[in-house]
Coordinates of C-alpha atoms and ligand atoms in Angstrom, one line a residue:
Chain A
X201 CA -25.3 -20.6 73.5
X202 CA -23.5 -23.7 72.2
X203 CA -27.0 -25.0 71.2
X204 CA -27.7 -21.8 69.2
X205 CA -24.4 -22.1 67.4
X206 CA -25.0 -25.7 66.7
X207 CA -28.3 -24.9 65.1
X208 CA -26.8 -22.1 63.2
X209 CA -24.1 -24.4 61.9
X210 CA -26.7 -26.7 60.3
X211 CA -28.3 -23.7 58.5
X212 CA -24.9 -22.6 57.1
X213 CA -24.1 -26.2 56.0
X214 CA -27.4 -26.4 54.2
X215 CA -26.7 -23.1 52.4
X216 CA -23.4 -24.1 50.9
X217 CA -24.6 -27.6 50.1
X218 CA -27.5 -26.4 48.1
X219 CA -27.0 -25.5 44.5
X220 CA -29.2 -22.4 44.2
X221 CA -26.7 -20.4 46.2
X222 CA -24.0 -21.2 43.6
X223 CA -26.3 -20.4 40.7
X224 CA -27.0 -16.9 42.1
X225 CA -23.4 -16.4 43.0
X226 CA -22.0 -17.4 39.6
X227 CA -24.6 -15.3 37.9
X228 CA -23.6 -12.2 39.8
X229 CA -19.9 -13.0 39.4
X230 CA -20.3 -13.4 35.7
X231 CA -22.2 -10.2 35.3
X232 CA -19.7 -8.3 37.4
X233 CA -16.8 -9.7 35.4
X234 CA -18.4 -8.9 32.1
X235 CA -19.0 -5.4 33.2
X236 CA -15.5 -5.1 34.5
X237 CA -14.1 -6.3 31.2
X238 CA -15.9 -3.6 29.2
X239 CA -13.0 -1.3 28.3
X240 CA -14.1 0.5 25.2
X241 CA -15.8 3.2 27.1
X242 CA -13.2 5.0 29.1
X243 CA -15.8 7.4 30.4
X244 CA -15.9 7.6 34.2
X245 CA -19.7 8.1 34.0
X246 CA -20.1 4.7 32.4
X247 CA -17.7 3.1 34.8
X248 CA -19.8 4.3 37.7
X249 CA -23.0 3.3 35.9
X250 CA -21.7 -0.2 35.7
X251 CA -20.7 -0.2 39.3
X252 CA -24.2 0.9 40.1
X253 CA -25.7 -2.0 38.3
X254 CA -23.3 -4.4 40.0
X255 CA -24.3 -3.1 43.4
X256 CA -27.9 -3.4 42.5
X257 CA -27.4 -7.0 41.6
X258 CA -25.6 -7.7 44.8
X259 CA -28.5 -6.1 46.7
X260 CA -31.1 -8.2 44.9
X261 CA -29.0 -11.4 45.2
X262 CA -28.4 -10.9 48.9
X263 CA -32.1 -10.3 49.5
X264 CA -33.0 -13.4 47.6
X265 CA -30.6 -15.5 49.6
X266 CA -31.6 -14.1 52.9
X267 CA -35.3 -14.3 52.4
X268 CA -35.5 -17.7 50.6
X269 CA -33.1 -19.3 53.1
X270 CA -34.9 -18.0 56.1
X271 CA -38.4 -18.6 54.8
X272 CA -37.9 -22.3 54.4
X273 CA -36.1 -23.0 57.7
X274 CA -39.0 -23.8 60.1
X275 CA -41.5 -25.0 57.5
X276 CA -38.8 -27.5 56.3
X277 CA -38.2 -28.7 59.8
X278 CA -41.9 -29.3 60.2
X279 CA -42.3 -30.9 56.8
X280 CA -39.4 -33.3 57.1
X281 CA -40.4 -33.8 60.8
X282 CA -36.8 -33.1 62.0
X283 CA -38.4 -30.6 64.4
X284 CA -39.5 -33.6 66.5
X285 CA -36.1 -35.2 67.3
X286 CA -34.8 -31.7 67.6
X287 CA -37.2 -30.5 70.2
X288 CA -37.0 -33.9 72.0
X289 CA -33.4 -32.8 72.9
X290 CA -32.8 -30.3 75.6
X291 CA -33.5 -27.5 73.2
X292 CA -36.1 -24.8 73.8
X293 CA -38.2 -23.3 71.1
X294 CA -36.6 -19.9 71.8
X295 CA -33.2 -21.5 71.1
X296 CA -34.6 -22.8 67.8
X297 CA -35.7 -19.3 66.8
X298 CA -32.4 -17.8 67.9
X299 CA -30.3 -20.5 66.1
X300 CA -32.3 -20.3 62.9
X301 CA -31.9 -16.5 63.0
X302 CA -28.2 -16.6 63.7
X303 CA -27.6 -19.3 61.0
X304 CA -29.5 -17.4 58.3
X305 CA -27.9 -14.1 59.2
X306 CA -24.4 -15.5 59.2
X307 CA -25.2 -17.4 56.0
X308 CA -26.3 -14.2 54.3
X309 CA -23.3 -12.5 55.7
X310 CA -21.0 -15.1 54.2
X311 CA -22.8 -14.7 50.8
X312 CA -22.5 -10.9 51.2
X313 CA -18.9 -11.1 52.0
X314 CA -18.2 -13.1 48.9
X315 CA -20.2 -10.7 46.7
X316 CA -18.4 -7.6 48.1
X317 CA -15.0 -9.2 47.9
X318 CA -15.6 -9.9 44.3
X319 CA -17.0 -6.4 43.6
X320 CA -14.1 -4.9 45.5
X321 CA -11.5 -6.9 43.6
X322 CA -13.0 -6.1 40.2
X323 CA -13.5 -2.4 40.8
X324 CA -10.1 -2.0 42.5
X325 CA -8.5 -3.6 39.5
X326 CA -10.3 -1.2 37.2
X327 CA -9.7 2.0 39.2
X328 CA -6.5 1.1 41.0
X329 CA -7.8 2.4 44.3
X330 CA -10.7 1.6 46.5
X331 CA -12.4 3.7 49.2
X332 CA -11.8 1.1 51.8
X333 CA -13.7 2.9 54.6
X334 CA -16.8 3.5 52.6
X335 CA -16.6 0.0 51.2
X336 CA -16.5 -1.6 54.7
X337 CA -19.3 0.7 55.9
X338 CA -21.5 -0.3 53.0
X339 CA -20.8 -3.9 53.7
X340 CA -21.5 -3.6 57.4
X341 CA -24.7 -1.6 57.0
X342 CA -25.9 -4.0 54.3
X343 CA -25.4 -6.9 56.6
X344 CA -27.0 -5.2 59.5
X345 CA -30.0 -4.5 57.3
X346 CA -30.2 -8.1 56.4
X347 CA -30.7 -8.9 60.1
X348 CA -34.0 -7.1 60.0
X349 CA -34.9 -8.9 56.8
X350 CA -34.0 -12.3 58.2
X351 CA -36.0 -11.5 61.3
X352 CA -39.0 -10.5 59.2
X353 CA -38.8 -13.7 57.1
X354 CA -38.5 -15.9 60.2
X355 CA -41.6 -14.2 61.8
X356 CA -43.4 -14.6 58.5
X357 CA -42.6 -18.3 58.3
X358 CA -44.6 -18.8 61.5
X359 CA -47.5 -16.7 60.3
X360 CA -47.9 -18.0 56.7
X361 CA -48.0 -21.7 56.2
X362 CA -46.4 -21.8 52.7
X363 CA -42.7 -20.7 52.5
X364 CA -43.3 -19.4 49.0
X365 CA -46.1 -17.1 50.0
X366 CA -44.1 -15.9 53.0
X367 CA -41.1 -15.2 50.7
X368 CA -43.2 -13.3 48.3
X369 CA -44.8 -11.2 51.0
X370 CA -41.4 -10.5 52.5
X371 CA -40.0 -9.4 49.2
X372 CA -42.9 -7.1 48.6
X373 CA -42.6 -5.6 52.0
X374 CA -38.8 -5.2 51.9
X375 CA -38.8 -3.7 48.3
X376 CA -41.8 -1.5 49.3
X377 CA -39.8 -0.1 52.2
X378 CA -36.7 0.3 50.2
X379 CA -38.4 2.1 47.4
X380 CA -41.1 4.1 49.2
X381 CA -40.0 4.2 52.8
X382 CA -38.3 7.5 52.7
X383 CA -41.1 9.2 50.8
X384 CA -44.0 8.1 53.0
X385 CA -43.9 11.3 55.2
X386 CA -44.3 13.5 52.1
X387 CA -47.0 11.2 50.9
X388 CA -48.7 11.6 54.3
X389 CA -48.6 15.4 54.0
X390 CA -50.6 15.3 50.8
X391 CA -53.4 13.1 52.3
X392 CA -56.7 14.2 53.9
X393 CA -56.8 13.8 57.7
X394 CA -57.7 10.3 58.7
X395 CA -55.5 8.8 56.0
X396 CA -52.6 11.2 56.9
X397 CA -52.4 9.8 60.4
X398 CA -52.4 6.3 59.1
X399 CA -49.6 6.9 56.6
X400 CA -47.6 8.8 59.2
X401 CA -48.0 5.9 61.7
X402 CA -46.8 3.5 59.0
X403 CA -43.9 5.8 58.4
X404 CA -42.9 5.7 62.0
X405 CA -43.6 2.0 62.5
X406 CA -41.7 0.5 59.6
X407 CA -38.0 -0.4 59.9
X408 CA -36.3 2.1 57.5
X409 CA -34.2 -0.3 55.5
X410 CA -33.5 2.4 52.9
X411 CA -31.2 4.1 55.4
X412 CA -28.8 1.2 55.1
X413 CA -28.5 1.6 51.4
X414 CA -25.3 3.7 51.1
X415 CA -24.4 2.5 47.6
X416 CA -23.9 6.2 46.6
X417 CA -20.9 6.4 48.8
X418 CA -19.2 3.8 46.7
X419 CA -20.2 5.4 43.4
X420 CA -19.5 9.1 43.8
X421 CA -16.5 9.3 46.1
X422 CA -18.4 10.7 49.0
X423 CA -16.7 10.8 52.3
X424 CA -17.5 7.9 54.7
X425 CA -20.3 8.1 57.3
X426 CA -19.5 9.2 60.8
X427 CA -18.9 6.2 63.0
X428 CA -21.6 7.3 65.5
X429 CA -24.1 7.2 62.7
X430 CA -23.1 3.6 61.8
X431 CA -23.4 2.7 65.5
X432 CA -26.9 4.3 65.7
X433 CA -28.0 2.5 62.6
X434 CA -26.7 -0.8 64.0
X435 CA -28.6 -0.2 67.3
X436 CA -31.7 0.7 65.4
X437 CA -31.5 -2.5 63.4
X438 CA -30.8 -4.5 66.6
X439 CA -33.9 -3.2 68.2
X440 CA -36.1 -4.0 65.2
X441 CA -34.6 -7.5 64.8
X442 CA -35.1 -8.2 68.5
X443 CA -38.7 -7.2 68.3
X444 CA -39.3 -9.4 65.2
X445 CA -37.5 -12.4 66.9
X446 CA -39.6 -11.8 70.1
X447 CA -42.7 -12.0 68.0
X448 CA -41.5 -15.1 66.3
X449 CA -40.7 -16.8 69.6
X450 CA -44.1 -15.9 71.0
X451 CA -45.8 -17.4 68.0
X452 CA -43.7 -20.5 68.0
X453 CA -43.8 -21.1 71.7
X454 CA -47.5 -22.0 71.8
X455 CA -47.7 -23.7 68.4
X456 CA -48.8 -27.3 68.6
X457 CA -46.6 -29.4 66.4
X458 CA -48.3 -32.3 64.8
X459 CA -47.9 -33.8 61.4
Chain B
X282 CA -24.2 -52.7 85.8
X283 CA -25.6 -52.4 89.3
X284 CA -23.6 -49.3 89.8
X285 CA -25.2 -47.9 86.7
X286 CA -28.6 -48.8 87.9
X287 CA -28.1 -47.1 91.2
X288 CA -26.7 -44.1 89.6
X289 CA -29.8 -43.8 87.4
X290 CA -32.0 -44.0 90.5
X291 CA -30.0 -41.3 92.2
X292 CA -30.2 -39.1 89.2
X293 CA -33.9 -39.6 89.1
X294 CA -34.2 -38.7 92.8
X295 CA -32.2 -35.6 92.4
X296 CA -34.2 -34.4 89.5
X297 CA -37.5 -35.1 91.2
X298 CA -36.2 -33.4 94.4
X299 CA -35.1 -30.3 92.5
X300 CA -38.6 -29.8 91.3
X301 CA -40.1 -30.4 94.6
X302 CA -42.3 -33.1 93.2
X303 CA -42.0 -36.8 93.4
X304 CA -44.3 -39.0 91.5
X305 CA -46.6 -40.9 93.8
X306 CA -45.2 -44.4 94.1
X307 CA -47.6 -47.2 93.5
X308 CA -46.5 -50.0 95.7
X309 CA -49.5 -52.2 95.2
X310 CA -48.5 -53.0 91.6
X311 CA -47.1 -56.5 91.4
X312 CA -44.0 -57.8 89.8
X313 CA -42.0 -54.8 88.8
X314 CA -38.6 -55.1 90.3
X315 CA -38.3 -51.3 90.7
X316 CA -41.2 -49.2 91.6
X317 CA -40.0 -45.8 90.6
X318 CA -42.5 -44.4 88.1
X319 CA -40.6 -43.0 85.1
X320 CA -43.4 -42.2 82.8
X321 CA -47.0 -41.5 83.8
X322 CA -50.1 -40.1 82.2
X323 CA -53.1 -39.0 84.3
X324 CA -56.5 -38.8 82.7
X325 CA -54.8 -37.6 79.6
X326 CA -57.1 -36.2 76.9
X327 CA -56.1 -34.8 73.6
X328 CA -58.4 -33.2 71.1
X329 CA -57.6 -32.1 67.6
X330 CA -59.5 -29.4 65.8
X331 CA -61.0 -31.1 62.8
X332 CA -59.6 -30.0 59.5
X333 CA -63.1 -29.3 58.1
X334 CA -65.2 -26.8 60.1
X335 CA -65.7 -26.5 63.8
X336 CA -65.9 -30.1 65.1
X337 CA -63.1 -31.7 67.1
X338 CA -61.5 -35.1 67.0
X339 CA -60.7 -36.8 70.3
X340 CA -57.5 -38.6 69.8
X341 CA -56.8 -39.7 73.4
X342 CA -59.6 -40.1 76.0
X343 CA -58.7 -40.2 79.7
X344 CA -55.5 -42.3 79.3
X345 CA -53.8 -43.5 82.5
X346 CA -50.5 -45.2 82.1
X347 CA -47.6 -45.9 84.4
X348 CA -44.2 -47.1 83.3
X349 CA -41.7 -48.1 85.9
X350 CA -37.9 -47.9 85.9
X351 CA -36.2 -50.7 84.1
X352 CA -39.3 -51.9 82.3
X353 CA -39.7 -52.5 78.6
X354 CA -43.2 -51.3 77.9
X355 CA -45.1 -52.0 74.7
X356 CA -47.7 -49.4 73.6
X357 CA -50.1 -51.1 71.2
X358 CA -53.1 -50.2 69.3
X359 CA -54.5 -50.2 65.8
X360 CA -53.8 -47.4 63.3
X361 CA -55.1 -44.1 64.5
X362 CA -55.5 -45.3 68.1
X363 CA -53.6 -42.4 69.5
X364 CA -50.2 -43.8 70.2
X365 CA -48.2 -41.1 68.4
X366 CA -50.5 -38.5 69.8
X367 CA -49.7 -39.7 73.4
X368 CA -46.0 -39.7 72.6
X369 CA -46.3 -36.1 71.2
X370 CA -47.8 -35.0 74.5
X371 CA -45.0 -36.8 76.4
X372 CA -42.4 -34.8 74.4
X373 CA -44.2 -31.5 74.7
X374 CA -45.1 -31.2 70.9
X375 CA -48.8 -31.2 71.6
X376 CA -50.4 -29.9 74.7
X377 CA -52.9 -32.0 76.6
X378 CA -56.5 -30.8 76.4
X379 CA -57.0 -32.1 79.9
X380 CA -55.1 -34.3 82.3
X381 CA -51.3 -34.3 82.6
X382 CA -48.3 -36.4 81.8
X383 CA -45.1 -36.8 83.8
X384 CA -41.6 -38.0 82.9
X385 CA -39.3 -38.7 85.8
X386 CA -42.0 -37.2 88.0
X387 CA -41.8 -33.9 86.2
X388 CA -44.7 -32.5 84.3
X389 CA -44.0 -32.6 80.6
X390 CA -44.9 -28.9 80.4
X391 CA -41.5 -28.3 81.9
X392 CA -38.8 -28.6 79.3
X393 CA -36.4 -30.2 81.8
X394 CA -35.7 -34.0 81.9
X395 CA -35.1 -34.0 78.1
X396 CA -31.5 -34.5 79.0
X397 CA -32.3 -38.1 79.9
X398 CA -34.6 -39.1 77.1
X399 CA -34.0 -40.6 73.8
X400 CA -36.7 -40.3 71.2
X401 CA -37.2 -42.0 67.9
X402 CA -40.1 -40.4 65.9
X403 CA -42.1 -42.2 63.3
X404 CA -41.3 -41.4 59.7
X405 CA -38.6 -38.8 60.0
X406 CA -36.4 -37.6 57.2
X407 CA -33.3 -36.2 58.9
X408 CA -31.4 -33.3 57.5
X409 CA -30.8 -34.7 54.1
X410 CA -27.7 -32.6 53.4
X411 CA -25.8 -33.9 56.4
X412 CA -24.0 -37.1 56.7
X413 CA -24.9 -39.6 59.5
X414 CA -21.7 -38.6 61.3
X415 CA -22.5 -34.9 61.1
X416 CA -26.1 -35.4 62.2
X417 CA -25.0 -37.3 65.3
X418 CA -22.3 -34.7 66.1
X419 CA -25.0 -32.0 65.8
X420 CA -27.3 -33.8 68.3
X421 CA -24.4 -34.6 70.6
X422 CA -23.6 -30.8 70.7
X423 CA -27.2 -30.1 71.8
X424 CA -26.6 -32.3 74.8
X425 CA -23.4 -30.6 75.5
X426 CA -21.4 -33.8 75.1
X427 CA -17.7 -33.0 74.9
X428 CA -16.1 -33.5 71.5
X429 CA -13.9 -36.5 72.4
X430 CA -16.7 -38.3 74.1
X431 CA -19.1 -37.5 71.2
X432 CA -16.6 -39.0 68.7
X433 CA -16.4 -42.1 70.8
X434 CA -20.2 -42.5 71.0
X435 CA -20.7 -41.8 67.4
X436 CA -18.2 -44.6 66.4
X437 CA -19.9 -46.9 68.8
X438 CA -23.5 -46.1 67.6
X439 CA -22.7 -46.2 64.0
X440 CA -21.2 -49.7 64.6
X441 CA -24.3 -50.6 66.5
X442 CA -26.7 -49.7 63.7
X443 CA -24.3 -50.9 61.1
X444 CA -23.9 -47.6 59.2
X445 CA -20.2 -47.4 59.4
X446 CA -19.8 -47.8 55.6
X447 CA -22.2 -45.0 54.9
X448 CA -21.2 -42.6 57.7
X449 CA -19.7 -40.0 55.3
X450 CA -22.5 -40.1 52.8
X451 CA -25.3 -37.5 52.9
X452 CA -28.5 -38.9 54.4
X453 CA -30.4 -38.2 51.2
X454 CA -28.7 -41.2 49.7
X455 CA -29.9 -43.5 52.4
X456 CA -32.6 -46.2 52.0
X457 CA -35.6 -46.0 54.3
X458 CA -34.3 -48.7 56.6
X459 CA -30.9 -46.9 56.8
X460 CA -32.8 -43.7 57.8
X461 CA -34.6 -45.5 60.5
X462 CA -31.3 -46.8 61.8
X463 CA -29.9 -43.3 61.8
X464 CA -32.9 -42.4 63.9
X465 CA -32.2 -45.1 66.3
X466 CA -28.6 -44.0 66.7
X467 CA -29.6 -40.4 67.4
X468 CA -32.1 -41.6 70.0
X469 CA -29.2 -43.2 71.8
X470 CA -26.6 -40.4 71.5
X471 CA -27.1 -39.1 75.1
X472 CA -27.1 -42.6 76.7
X473 CA -30.6 -41.9 77.8
X474 CA -32.4 -43.5 80.8
X475 CA -35.7 -43.5 79.1
X476 CA -36.3 -44.3 75.5
X477 CA -39.5 -43.4 73.7
X478 CA -39.6 -45.2 70.4
X479 CA -42.4 -44.8 67.9
X480 CA -42.5 -47.9 65.8
X481 CA -38.7 -48.5 65.9
X482 CA -38.8 -51.5 63.6
X483 CA -41.0 -50.0 60.9
X484 CA -39.2 -50.2 57.5
X485 CA -36.5 -52.6 58.8
X486 CA -35.8 -56.0 57.3
X487 CA -36.0 -59.1 59.5
X488 CA -32.3 -58.8 60.4
X489 CA -32.8 -55.2 61.3
X490 CA -35.8 -56.0 63.4
X491 CA -33.8 -58.6 65.3
X492 CA -31.0 -56.1 65.8
X493 CA -33.5 -53.6 67.3
X494 CA -34.9 -56.3 69.6
X495 CA -31.3 -57.0 70.7
X496 CA -30.7 -53.3 71.3
X497 CA -33.9 -53.0 73.4
X498 CA -32.9 -56.1 75.3
X499 CA -29.5 -54.7 76.0
X500 CA -30.8 -51.4 77.1
X501 CA -33.1 -53.3 79.5
X502 CA -30.1 -55.2 80.9
X503 CA -28.4 -51.8 81.4
X504 CA -31.4 -50.8 83.6
X505 CA -32.9 -48.4 81.0
X506 CA -36.6 -47.9 80.6
X507 CA -38.0 -48.4 77.1
X508 CA -41.5 -47.2 76.1
X509 CA -42.3 -48.1 72.5
X510 CA -45.1 -48.5 70.1
X511 CA -45.3 -51.3 67.6
X512 CA -47.5 -53.3 65.3
X513 CA -45.3 -56.3 65.5
X514 CA -47.0 -58.2 68.2
X515 CA -44.7 -61.2 68.0
X516 CA -41.7 -59.0 68.8
X517 CA -43.6 -57.2 71.5
X518 CA -44.4 -60.5 73.1
X519 CA -40.7 -61.4 73.2
X520 CA -39.2 -58.2 74.5
X521 CA -41.8 -56.5 76.6
X522 CA -42.4 -56.8 80.3
X523 CA -45.7 -55.1 80.2
X524 CA -48.0 -53.8 77.5
X525 CA -50.9 -51.4 77.1
X526 CA -53.4 -51.7 74.4
X527 CA -55.4 -48.7 73.4
X528 CA -58.2 -48.4 70.9
X529 CA -59.7 -45.1 69.7
X530 CA -57.8 -43.2 72.4
X531 CA -59.1 -45.4 75.3
X532 CA -57.0 -47.8 77.3
X533 CA -58.3 -51.4 76.8
X534 CA -55.8 -53.2 79.0
X535 CA -52.5 -52.6 80.8
X536 CA -50.8 -55.7 82.2
X537 CA -47.8 -57.9 82.2
X538 CA -47.5 -59.9 79.0
X539 CA -47.2 -63.2 80.8
X540 CA -50.3 -62.4 82.9
X541 CA -52.3 -61.5 79.8
X542 CA -51.3 -64.6 78.0
X543 CA -52.2 -66.7 81.0
X544 CA -55.5 -65.0 81.7
X545 CA -56.7 -65.2 78.1
X546 CA -55.1 -68.5 77.2
X547 CA -54.2 -67.0 73.8
X548 CA -51.2 -65.2 72.2
X549 CA -50.8 -61.5 72.2
X550 CA -52.1 -61.1 68.6
X551 CA -55.4 -62.9 69.4
X552 CA -55.8 -60.9 72.6
X553 CA -55.2 -57.7 70.7
X554 CA -57.7 -58.5 68.0
X555 CA -60.4 -59.4 70.5
X556 CA -59.8 -56.3 72.6
X557 CA -60.1 -54.0 69.6
X558 CA -63.4 -55.6 68.8
X559 CA -62.4 -58.0 66.1
X560 CA -64.4 -61.2 66.5
X561 CA -62.0 -64.1 66.6
X562 CA -62.2 -67.4 68.5
X563 CA -60.7 -66.1 71.8
X564 CA -61.9 -67.3 75.1
X565 CA -61.9 -64.1 77.1
Ligands
ATP704 N1 -52.9 -33.1 63.3 C1 -54.0 -33.8 63.5 N2 -55.2 -33.2 63.2 C2 -56.3 -33.9 63.4 N3 -56.4 -35.1 63.8 C3 -55.3 -35.8 64.0 C4 -54.0 -35.2 63.9 N4 -53.0 -36.1 64.1 C5 -53.7 -37.2 64.5 N5 -55.0 -37.0 64.4 C6 -56.0 -38.1 64.6 O1 -55.8 -38.6 65.9 C7 -56.0 -40.0 66.0 C8 -54.8 -40.6 66.6 O2 -53.7 -40.5 65.7 P1 -52.2 -41.0 66.0 O3 -51.3 -40.5 65.0 O4 -51.9 -40.8 67.5 O5 -52.4 -42.6 65.8 P2 -51.4 -43.8 66.0 O6 -51.9 -44.7 67.1 O7 -50.0 -43.3 66.1 O8 -51.6 -44.6 64.6 P3 -50.5 -45.4 63.7 O9 -50.4 -46.7 64.2 O10 -51.1 -45.3 62.4 O11 -49.2 -44.6 63.8 C9 -56.3 -40.4 64.6 O12 -57.7 -40.6 64.5 C10 -55.8 -39.2 63.7 O13 -56.7 -39.1 62.6
MG705 MG1 -48.3 -43.5 65.1

């Protein structure tokens, strides 16, 4: 386990020593602040509209960070050939997969924490109260969802050679699930038979990332989720992530590594 | 020093015993002061799928090598001979198409025995965003070396490879030779019993090369085994006990340096050139 943590530590160091992370963060921060400073509309509808946009930005930024960070991990190790001294140590390929996953997930967690903290401070300062429970639930579920995304990007980085094509495909898949995932069963109902089964199977196979999107809770003063639901959602994500990581390990295990 | 040497043998024995396999000892070989076989390849064959189309490229053809404990073994051959490929098999990066390879008597298919190996790859760009110190600390953690001990070794190694002044600078600011020296330091972090070095002196200035030779000599005095590839035949001649020369994946010769020089009445460079088919005035 120490090995996995050591590997994760390198991923996190890389994230905060690269500049793109700060660019994205500053961008989101500036937008959030700008919107927070708009005072001339004292209309609550506009306030919640602005919060909506902020949260959307946070979602996009977090996805960008999670996917791009993960997608380049193993390809960069191979390109810079650091994978060779690494695997010459008493490190198994399974530990490399686990370490990269943990590092990327924690790194996106850190980024997410910063984003939410910022959002929380700004919106609390505007509204003088914050639905803490809902806020924490949204943060937690968001992070749990990113575990699936990181697992997907890690698996993708072993399937597709170029990190950029992997990142693009991951984006399309994740956005597709987020936007269409919940409607697929209705779509299936409208299809003729062979297609209907196909669409239904897709509906049951895909990880339903859209379930983790509980931004509405923060926008419209809904009550928080039941804790059992949070737990179930966490378990569901855990199972999907484990399957993706298993797939990544199986692919990586037999891969010959030459220049 | 003797204590250390014995310890190293005991460790080797325990390891071999645990895996219910001991490499067959070749007692007919002459000259080696210690007959324990540390590194061995048996009829090793490696094929690469050719980049264009179906064909395949045979990089190593039926290679048989034996390296004994305490030896400095030079692994020579022209560019593309299959040296790096052989090392990649030894470290488990590439799987042998046929034949097998053993480290400390354990098949390289088993991930064990890495604990006792130090490896310096050719042309590696280490994590650019880490400093030399952080890089070595990371590798030390992978070996489970306790923090205090790791700090001690890191200081010692950075002094050895003369990177003390740059230890807190990110590796991306290093020159090529400095990167190579970081590589050497990381290969030594676990105080390994066997070193596998792929062109350890490439990119180093004459002083750096001399330092590497000194380091290899010192490791030998400590009873370590060193297996390294090189194109610097002069330096090979001075530090190696035995050499193997391969060409196009085939073993051309494997012998003690002194025996070779005596037999061919020529220096290593001339022997090398004649063995790889270059017509020079060598009395073979
Ligand atoms: N990934 C690969 N795919 C196809 N062929 C390869 C691959 N890697 C190496 N080869 C071929 O295998 C042969 C041996 O290469 P190898 O890298 O082992 O040579 P080398 O002895 O280390 O040479 P050098 O002294 O230049 O480092 C070469 O003909 C090379 O073209
Ligand atoms: Mg080579």
